[in-house]
Coordinates of C-alpha atoms in Angstrom, one line a residue:
M1 CA -31.6 -101.8 -74.8
R2 CA -35.2 -104.0 -75.5
W3 CA -35.4 -105.9 -71.9
S4 CA -35.4 -102.7 -69.9
R5 CA -38.8 -101.2 -70.1
S6 CA -41.4 -100.3 -67.6
S7 CA -42.9 -103.2 -65.9
G8 CA -46.9 -104.3 -65.0
V9 CA -46.4 -104.9 -61.2
A10 CA -49.3 -104.5 -60.2
A11 CA -51.3 -106.0 -63.2
V12 CA -49.2 -109.1 -62.5
A13 CA -49.7 -109.4 -59.0
A14 CA -53.6 -109.4 -59.5
F15 CA -53.5 -112.5 -61.8
G16 CA -50.9 -114.3 -59.5
L17 CA -53.7 -115.7 -57.2
L18 CA -55.7 -117.0 -60.6
L19 CA -52.6 -119.6 -60.9
A20 CA -52.6 -121.7 -58.2
G21 CA -54.5 -123.7 -59.6
C22 CA -53.3 -123.4 -63.6
G23 CA -50.1 -125.6 -65.2
D24 CA -47.8 -127.7 -63.2
D25 CA -45.5 -127.8 -60.7
G26 CA -43.0 -129.6 -63.2
S27 CA -43.5 -132.8 -62.6
S28 CA -46.0 -133.7 -64.9
G29 CA -45.2 -135.7 -67.6
T30 CA -48.8 -134.8 -69.9
G31 CA -47.7 -133.4 -73.3
A32 CA -49.0 -129.8 -74.2
T33 CA -51.7 -131.5 -76.4
G34 CA -52.8 -133.2 -73.6
E35 CA -51.7 -136.4 -75.4
G36 CA -49.5 -138.7 -73.7
S37 CA -46.1 -138.5 -72.5
G38 CA -42.7 -139.4 -72.5
S39 CA -40.4 -138.8 -75.5
G40 CA -43.0 -139.5 -78.3
G41 CA -46.7 -139.1 -79.2
A42 CA -48.5 -136.1 -80.8
R43 CA -47.3 -133.3 -78.8
T44 CA -46.6 -130.0 -79.0
I45 CA -45.5 -126.9 -76.7
T46 CA -45.2 -123.5 -78.2
W47 CA -41.8 -120.9 -78.0
W48 CA -42.9 -116.9 -77.7
V49 CA -39.4 -115.6 -78.7
M50 CA -39.2 -111.9 -79.5
K51 CA -39.2 -110.1 -82.9
G52 CA -35.9 -109.0 -84.6
T53 CA -32.9 -109.8 -82.4
N54 CA -31.8 -112.5 -85.3
P55 CA -32.0 -111.3 -89.0
D56 CA -31.8 -115.0 -89.9
S57 CA -34.4 -116.1 -87.9
T58 CA -36.3 -118.1 -90.4
A59 CA -33.7 -120.3 -90.7
F60 CA -32.3 -120.3 -87.3
Y61 CA -35.6 -120.9 -85.9
N62 CA -35.9 -124.2 -88.7
E63 CA -32.8 -125.2 -87.1
V64 CA -34.2 -125.4 -83.9
K65 CA -37.5 -127.3 -84.5
A66 CA -35.5 -130.0 -86.5
A67 CA -33.2 -130.4 -83.5
F68 CA -35.9 -130.5 -80.7
K69 CA -38.1 -133.1 -83.1
K70 CA -34.6 -135.2 -83.4
A71 CA -34.3 -135.0 -79.3
T72 CA -37.6 -135.3 -78.3
G73 CA -39.8 -136.8 -81.0
A74 CA -42.0 -133.5 -80.3
T75 CA -43.1 -130.7 -82.3
L76 CA -42.5 -127.1 -81.7
V77 CA -44.5 -124.1 -82.6
V78 CA -42.2 -121.0 -82.7
Q79 CA -44.3 -117.7 -82.4
E80 CA -42.6 -114.1 -82.9
V81 CA -43.8 -111.7 -80.1
E82 CA -43.0 -107.8 -80.8
W83 CA -41.0 -106.7 -77.7
A84 CA -43.6 -103.4 -77.6
D85 CA -46.1 -106.0 -77.1
A86 CA -44.9 -109.1 -74.8
H87 CA -45.1 -107.7 -71.2
D88 CA -48.9 -107.1 -71.3
R89 CA -49.8 -110.6 -74.0
L90 CA -47.5 -112.3 -71.4
V91 CA -49.6 -111.2 -68.5
R92 CA -52.7 -111.8 -69.9
A93 CA -51.5 -115.2 -70.3
F94 CA -50.3 -116.3 -67.1
A95 CA -53.7 -115.1 -66.1
G96 CA -56.1 -117.4 -68.4
G97 CA -54.0 -119.4 -70.5
G98 CA -53.6 -119.9 -74.6
G99 CA -50.1 -118.4 -74.1
P100 CA -46.8 -120.5 -74.9
D101 CA -44.9 -123.3 -72.9
V102 CA -41.4 -121.1 -73.5
A103 CA -40.9 -117.4 -74.0
E104 CA -38.4 -115.3 -74.3
I105 CA -38.4 -112.5 -71.6
G106 CA -36.4 -109.6 -70.8
S107 CA -33.6 -110.4 -68.0
T108 CA -35.3 -107.3 -66.0
W109 CA -38.6 -109.2 -66.0
T110 CA -38.0 -112.8 -64.4
P111 CA -38.1 -111.8 -60.8
E112 CA -41.3 -109.7 -60.9
F113 CA -42.8 -112.5 -63.4
A114 CA -41.9 -115.5 -60.5
A115 CA -42.7 -112.8 -57.1
A116 CA -46.2 -113.1 -59.4
G117 CA -46.2 -116.6 -59.9
G118 CA -46.3 -117.1 -63.2
L119 CA -43.2 -118.9 -63.9
V120 CA -42.2 -122.5 -63.2
D121 CA -39.3 -123.3 -60.4
L122 CA -36.3 -124.7 -62.8
T123 CA -33.8 -124.9 -60.5
G124 CA -34.1 -128.1 -59.7
R125 CA -33.8 -129.5 -63.2
I126 CA -30.6 -126.8 -63.5
T127 CA -28.9 -127.9 -60.8
S128 CA -29.6 -131.6 -62.3
S129 CA -28.1 -130.7 -65.3
G130 CA -25.1 -129.8 -64.1
L131 CA -26.0 -126.4 -66.4
N132 CA -26.4 -124.1 -62.8
K133 CA -21.8 -124.7 -62.7
D134 CA -21.7 -123.8 -65.9
L135 CA -23.9 -120.3 -65.9
L136 CA -22.0 -116.5 -65.9
P137 CA -23.2 -115.9 -62.2
A138 CA -24.4 -112.6 -63.4
L139 CA -26.1 -113.7 -65.7
K140 CA -27.6 -116.4 -63.2
D141 CA -28.7 -113.8 -60.8
S142 CA -30.7 -112.1 -63.5
A143 CA -33.0 -115.3 -63.2
T144 CA -32.8 -115.9 -59.2
Y145 CA -36.6 -114.4 -56.9
D146 CA -36.5 -115.6 -53.3
G147 CA -33.4 -118.4 -53.9
K148 CA -35.3 -120.0 -57.0
Q149 CA -33.8 -119.7 -60.6
W150 CA -36.8 -119.0 -62.8
G151 CA -35.0 -119.1 -65.9
V152 CA -32.1 -119.6 -67.7
G153 CA -29.8 -116.7 -69.6
W154 CA -30.0 -117.2 -73.3
Y155 CA -28.2 -114.3 -75.0
A156 CA -27.1 -111.0 -73.6
G157 CA -24.8 -108.1 -73.8
T158 CA -22.4 -106.2 -71.9
R159 CA -20.9 -102.4 -72.7
G160 CA -17.5 -101.5 -73.5
I161 CA -15.3 -98.2 -74.9
V162 CA -15.6 -98.1 -78.8
Y163 CA -13.1 -95.7 -80.1
R164 CA -11.2 -94.2 -83.1
K165 CA -7.8 -96.0 -83.0
D166 CA -6.3 -93.8 -86.1
I167 CA -7.3 -90.5 -83.6
F168 CA -5.9 -92.4 -80.6
A169 CA -2.4 -93.4 -82.7
K170 CA -2.4 -89.5 -84.4
H171 CA -2.3 -88.3 -80.8
N172 CA -0.1 -90.9 -79.7
L173 CA -2.5 -92.3 -76.5
K174 CA -2.6 -95.4 -75.0
V175 CA -5.7 -97.4 -73.9
P176 CA -6.5 -96.2 -70.3
T177 CA -5.9 -98.9 -68.0
T178 CA -7.5 -96.2 -64.5
W179 CA -9.9 -93.8 -64.1
A180 CA -7.3 -91.0 -63.9
E181 CA -6.2 -91.9 -67.7
L182 CA -9.7 -92.1 -69.0
Q183 CA -9.7 -88.0 -67.9
Q184 CA -6.4 -87.6 -69.7
V185 CA -7.3 -89.0 -72.2
V186 CA -10.2 -86.9 -72.4
K187 CA -8.9 -83.9 -71.4
T188 CA -5.8 -84.4 -74.5
L189 CA -8.7 -84.9 -77.1
K190 CA -10.2 -81.9 -76.2
T191 CA -7.7 -79.7 -76.7
K192 CA -5.9 -81.8 -80.1
E193 CA -9.6 -82.8 -81.3
P194 CA -12.1 -80.1 -80.7
G195 CA -14.3 -80.9 -83.8
L196 CA -15.1 -84.1 -81.9
L197 CA -16.6 -85.1 -78.3
P198 CA -13.9 -87.6 -76.5
I199 CA -16.8 -89.3 -75.4
A200 CA -20.5 -88.7 -76.0
G201 CA -23.7 -89.0 -74.5
G202 CA -25.2 -90.1 -70.7
S203 CA -26.5 -93.3 -70.6
S204 CA -27.8 -95.3 -67.1
Y205 CA -26.2 -98.2 -67.9
A206 CA -22.8 -96.2 -69.1
A207 CA -22.8 -94.9 -65.8
A208 CA -23.2 -98.2 -63.9
P209 CA -19.6 -99.3 -64.2
F210 CA -18.6 -96.1 -62.4
V211 CA -21.3 -96.4 -59.7
W212 CA -20.1 -100.0 -58.7
G213 CA -16.4 -99.0 -59.4
A214 CA -16.4 -96.8 -56.5
G215 CA -18.2 -99.3 -54.8
G216 CA -21.6 -98.4 -54.4
D217 CA -24.8 -100.0 -56.2
F218 CA -28.0 -98.5 -57.3
A219 CA -30.2 -100.2 -53.9
K220 CA -29.8 -102.8 -51.1
Q221 CA -32.2 -104.8 -48.7
E222 CA -32.5 -103.7 -45.3
N223 CA -34.7 -105.8 -42.4
G224 CA -36.8 -106.8 -46.0
K225 CA -37.4 -104.0 -47.0
W226 CA -35.3 -102.2 -50.4
V227 CA -33.3 -98.9 -49.7
G228 CA -32.3 -97.1 -52.6
T229 CA -28.1 -96.0 -52.0
L230 CA -27.4 -93.9 -55.0
D231 CA -27.0 -91.4 -52.4
S232 CA -23.8 -93.1 -50.9
P233 CA -20.4 -91.7 -50.7
Q234 CA -19.6 -94.2 -52.7
A235 CA -21.9 -93.9 -55.4
R236 CA -22.1 -90.2 -55.7
E237 CA -18.0 -90.5 -56.1
G238 CA -18.3 -92.4 -58.7
L239 CA -21.0 -90.4 -60.7
S240 CA -19.6 -87.5 -60.0
F241 CA -16.5 -88.8 -61.8
Y242 CA -18.8 -90.1 -64.9
T243 CA -20.4 -87.7 -65.0
G244 CA -17.2 -84.4 -64.1
L245 CA -16.2 -86.1 -68.0
A246 CA -18.8 -84.0 -69.6
T247 CA -19.3 -81.1 -67.0
K248 CA -16.1 -80.4 -65.8
D249 CA -13.4 -81.6 -68.8
G250 CA -15.9 -81.3 -71.6
S251 CA -15.9 -84.7 -72.8
S252 CA -19.7 -84.6 -74.4
S253 CA -21.9 -81.5 -75.0
P254 CA -24.7 -80.7 -73.1
G255 CA -27.2 -81.0 -75.8
A256 CA -25.6 -85.3 -75.5
A257 CA -27.4 -85.4 -72.0
T258 CA -31.1 -86.7 -73.5
W259 CA -29.8 -88.6 -76.3
K260 CA -30.4 -92.1 -76.9
E261 CA -27.9 -94.6 -77.4
T262 CA -29.3 -94.9 -80.9
Q263 CA -28.1 -91.3 -81.4
L264 CA -24.9 -92.3 -79.3
L265 CA -24.1 -94.6 -81.6
D266 CA -24.7 -92.2 -84.7
S267 CA -22.2 -89.7 -83.4
F268 CA -19.4 -92.2 -83.1
S269 CA -20.4 -93.3 -86.6
Q270 CA -20.8 -90.5 -88.7
G271 CA -17.3 -89.3 -87.3
K272 CA -18.0 -86.6 -84.4
S273 CA -16.6 -88.8 -81.5
A274 CA -13.8 -89.9 -80.6
M275 CA -15.5 -92.5 -78.3
V276 CA -18.4 -94.1 -76.9
I277 CA -19.5 -96.4 -74.1
Q278 CA -22.0 -99.1 -76.2
G279 CA -22.9 -103.0 -76.4
N280 CA -20.8 -105.1 -78.2
W281 CA -23.7 -105.6 -80.5
T282 CA -22.9 -102.1 -82.0
P283 CA -19.6 -101.9 -83.6
K284 CA -21.0 -104.3 -86.5
T285 CA -24.4 -101.7 -86.8
A286 CA -21.3 -98.4 -86.8
V287 CA -19.8 -100.1 -89.8
E288 CA -23.0 -100.7 -92.0
K289 CA -23.8 -97.4 -91.7
N290 CA -20.1 -95.8 -91.8
P291 CA -17.5 -99.1 -94.2
D292 CA -14.8 -95.9 -93.9
L293 CA -14.5 -96.9 -90.3
K294 CA -14.0 -100.9 -90.5
N295 CA -10.6 -100.9 -89.6
K296 CA -9.9 -97.8 -87.7
M297 CA -12.3 -98.6 -84.7
G298 CA -11.1 -100.5 -81.1
A299 CA -12.8 -101.6 -78.0
F300 CA -11.7 -102.0 -74.4
A301 CA -12.8 -102.6 -71.2
I302 CA -14.4 -99.6 -69.0
P303 CA -11.3 -99.3 -67.0
G304 CA -11.6 -99.9 -63.6
K305 CA -10.8 -96.7 -60.6
N306 CA -7.5 -98.4 -60.2
G307 CA -6.9 -100.4 -62.3
G308 CA -8.3 -103.6 -64.3
M309 CA -11.9 -103.7 -65.6
A310 CA -15.0 -102.0 -63.6
P311 CA -18.0 -103.9 -63.4
T312 CA -20.5 -104.0 -66.2
F313 CA -24.1 -104.5 -66.3
L314 CA -25.3 -107.7 -68.4
G315 CA -28.4 -107.0 -70.0
G316 CA -30.4 -109.3 -72.0
S317 CA -32.8 -112.7 -72.5
N318 CA -33.6 -115.3 -70.1
L319 CA -36.4 -118.2 -71.1
A320 CA -38.5 -119.7 -68.8
V321 CA -41.6 -122.0 -68.9
L322 CA -44.8 -120.5 -68.0
K323 CA -46.6 -122.0 -65.1
T324 CA -49.9 -122.3 -67.5
T325 CA -47.3 -125.0 -69.5
K326 CA -49.1 -128.7 -69.7
N327 CA -45.4 -130.1 -70.1
A328 CA -42.9 -128.3 -67.8
D329 CA -40.3 -131.2 -68.4
L330 CA -40.4 -131.0 -72.4
S331 CA -40.5 -127.6 -72.0
W332 CA -37.1 -127.6 -69.9
R333 CA -35.8 -130.1 -72.9
L334 CA -36.4 -126.3 -75.3
V335 CA -34.5 -124.5 -73.0
Q336 CA -31.4 -127.1 -73.0
L337 CA -31.5 -127.1 -76.1
L338 CA -31.3 -123.3 -77.2
T339 CA -29.1 -122.3 -74.2
T340 CA -26.3 -125.2 -74.5
G341 CA -24.3 -126.2 -77.8
D342 CA -24.1 -125.1 -80.8
L343 CA -27.5 -123.8 -81.0
A344 CA -26.8 -121.0 -78.5
T345 CA -23.1 -120.3 -80.2
K346 CA -25.1 -119.8 -83.6
W347 CA -27.4 -117.9 -82.3
A348 CA -24.9 -115.6 -80.3
T349 CA -22.6 -115.3 -83.7
Q350 CA -26.3 -114.1 -85.4
T351 CA -27.5 -111.8 -83.0
G352 CA -24.0 -109.6 -82.2
F353 CA -25.1 -110.8 -78.9
F354 CA -23.0 -113.2 -76.6
P355 CA -23.9 -116.5 -75.0
S356 CA -24.9 -117.2 -71.0
T357 CA -22.4 -120.1 -70.0
T358 CA -18.7 -120.0 -69.5
T359 CA -18.5 -122.9 -72.0
G360 CA -20.5 -121.5 -74.6
M361 CA -18.2 -117.9 -73.7
K362 CA -14.7 -119.7 -75.1
T363 CA -14.6 -119.1 -78.5
F364 CA -15.6 -114.8 -77.6
T365 CA -13.2 -114.9 -75.2
Q366 CA -10.3 -116.5 -77.3
S367 CA -11.2 -114.4 -80.3
N368 CA -8.5 -112.5 -82.1
D369 CA -11.4 -109.9 -83.5
P370 CA -10.5 -106.7 -81.0
L371 CA -13.8 -105.6 -81.8
V372 CA -15.0 -109.1 -79.9
Q373 CA -12.7 -110.1 -76.9
P374 CA -12.7 -107.2 -74.7
F375 CA -16.2 -107.4 -75.0
A376 CA -16.0 -110.9 -74.1
K377 CA -13.8 -110.5 -71.3
A378 CA -15.6 -107.9 -69.5
M379 CA -18.7 -109.8 -69.6
T380 CA -16.6 -113.0 -68.0
E381 CA -14.6 -111.6 -65.6
A382 CA -15.9 -108.4 -64.7
G383 CA -20.4 -108.9 -65.2
K384 CA -22.9 -107.6 -62.7
N385 CA -26.5 -107.1 -62.3
V386 CA -29.3 -104.4 -61.6
P387 CA -30.7 -105.1 -58.0
N388 CA -32.9 -108.4 -58.8
A389 CA -36.0 -107.1 -57.0
P390 CA -39.7 -107.6 -59.1
Q391 CA -40.3 -103.7 -59.4
W392 CA -37.1 -103.2 -60.9
G393 CA -38.5 -103.1 -63.7
T394 CA -40.3 -100.0 -62.9
V395 CA -37.6 -97.9 -61.6
E396 CA -36.6 -98.4 -66.0
G397 CA -39.9 -97.4 -66.9
D398 CA -39.7 -94.8 -64.8
K399 CA -36.5 -93.6 -66.2
T400 CA -35.9 -92.8 -62.5
L401 CA -32.0 -93.1 -63.5
T402 CA -32.0 -91.4 -67.1
Q403 CA -33.5 -88.3 -65.2
M404 CA -31.1 -88.0 -62.6
L405 CA -28.3 -88.5 -65.0
Q406 CA -30.0 -85.5 -67.3
S407 CA -30.0 -83.0 -64.1
I408 CA -26.6 -83.6 -63.3
L409 CA -24.7 -82.8 -66.6
T410 CA -27.3 -79.6 -67.2
G411 CA -26.7 -78.3 -63.2
T412 CA -28.4 -79.8 -60.7
P413 CA -25.5 -81.1 -57.7
V414 CA -24.7 -84.8 -57.6
D415 CA -25.7 -84.7 -53.9
A416 CA -29.4 -83.2 -54.5
A417 CA -29.8 -85.7 -58.0
T418 CA -29.4 -88.8 -55.7
K419 CA -31.1 -87.9 -52.9
K420 CA -33.9 -87.9 -55.6
A421 CA -32.3 -91.0 -57.4
S422 CA -32.4 -92.7 -54.0
D423 CA -35.7 -91.9 -52.7
A424 CA -37.3 -92.8 -55.8
I425 CA -36.0 -96.1 -56.1
G426 CA -36.3 -97.0 -52.8
K427 CA -40.3 -96.3 -53.4
T428 CA -40.9 -97.5 -56.4
L429 CA -39.1 -101.3 -55.0
N430 CA -41.0 -101.6 -52.1
S431 CA -44.3 -100.8 -53.8
G432 CA -45.4 -104.3 -55.6
G433 CA -45.9 -101.8 -58.8

C-alpha cells in the first residue's frame, strides 16, 4: 500500500531542532502570505496531495478550491506530489520552509513527523470542533503521538476476503464465520477445484487479523521501551494458523509467498484463485481487468477465531498542518472541509476508499453493494492500527514482516521466524532511526 514505506526517522530528527523557531503553535492568525488575518484578505495557503489516488482529481480539486474560497475568502493552491518523493520533500520542508501549509501524509508517517516536531498539534481544534467524537478510533490512533493528535484521517481502507461466488455456489460452500470454517473451505476447494489456489499469497497486513484475532500484537511498550511481541504464544498461534493454510492445507503455492499484492489481485482476476485477501479498493480493479467477474464476486470480513470479525488493519492517509505554516487556523479550516461532509464522501466514492468518520461511513455501512458493505462494517466495527511508534515506518521499509512471512511459508519454523522478527522490531522501534 502506498502509505507503507520506509521512514527516514533519523533524517527528520536531525532537522527537529531547526523547527523550534519556525511556524506557529496554532494561535497565530497571520496569513500564509503575511497579509492580513480573519476570513478575508489576500491570503493563500498551499496543500500537497499525493498523485494518482483519485482518477478524477482535477474536478475534485476545483470543487475544493471553490468551497474553500466560499468558506474562508482565501485562495487554495493545490500541488500534487509523487508518493515516492513526498517523504523526503516533507523532511526538507520541515527544515527550511518552502513546503505546504497542509499535507496529505501516510498514516504510518504521522507519529514520526510529530516526534520530530514537524507538525502542528491539532488536539484542541479537533476537540473544540467536536470532530474527535466522530473519528473512527483506529484512524484517530494513527494520528496520535505522545497523547496528542497531529492529524486527521482523510481516507482509509481495510482488507477482507474477496471470493468467487459462483465457485462457492457450485460446491454449496457457505461464507466461513470462524477460522475452523475458513480452513474447511480451503480444504474443500483444494480437493474439488485443483486448478485454483483456494486463497493466494502471504501479505503482511493480510496476516495482521490472525495475529490480532488470536490475542497477539506486533509490539508493545514496557518501561518506556518498545518490545517486539510477534514471538508471544498468541501471535504465534495466529501466524501458525494463517501460514498453515498454505503450508499444511495447500491454500497457496510456494511461489506466491513472494508475490506483491498486485500479483495476488492478478491471480484472482485471471481466474487462478478462488479467494484472495484484498483491500476494499480492489474489486473495482478486478472487474476492470476481467469484466466476466462482475456478477461472480463477493466479499466477507475476515472471520474471528471463534466468530464475529477479526481485527483488521486500517491504512490510509491523514491530513496534517505543517509547523512551518504561517496560518494554522486557516490550514485547519481546510482540514475540516476535506474530512467532513460532502467533499469527504465524494473523495471516498471516487477513489474506492472510505472516509474517516462514523458519520461519513454510514453511506457505506448501509450500502446494498455486496462488495462494499462487508469492508465498511469491518472498518467501523473491527478496525485496528499498528503500533504508533515513530519508527514503525522503518519496520515496514525494512520489510521485517514480509520477510518473516516468506521465511515461514518457505520452511522456517514459526518460533524461529517470529523470534527473529520480534528482535528486529524491538531494535528498530528503539533506535530512533
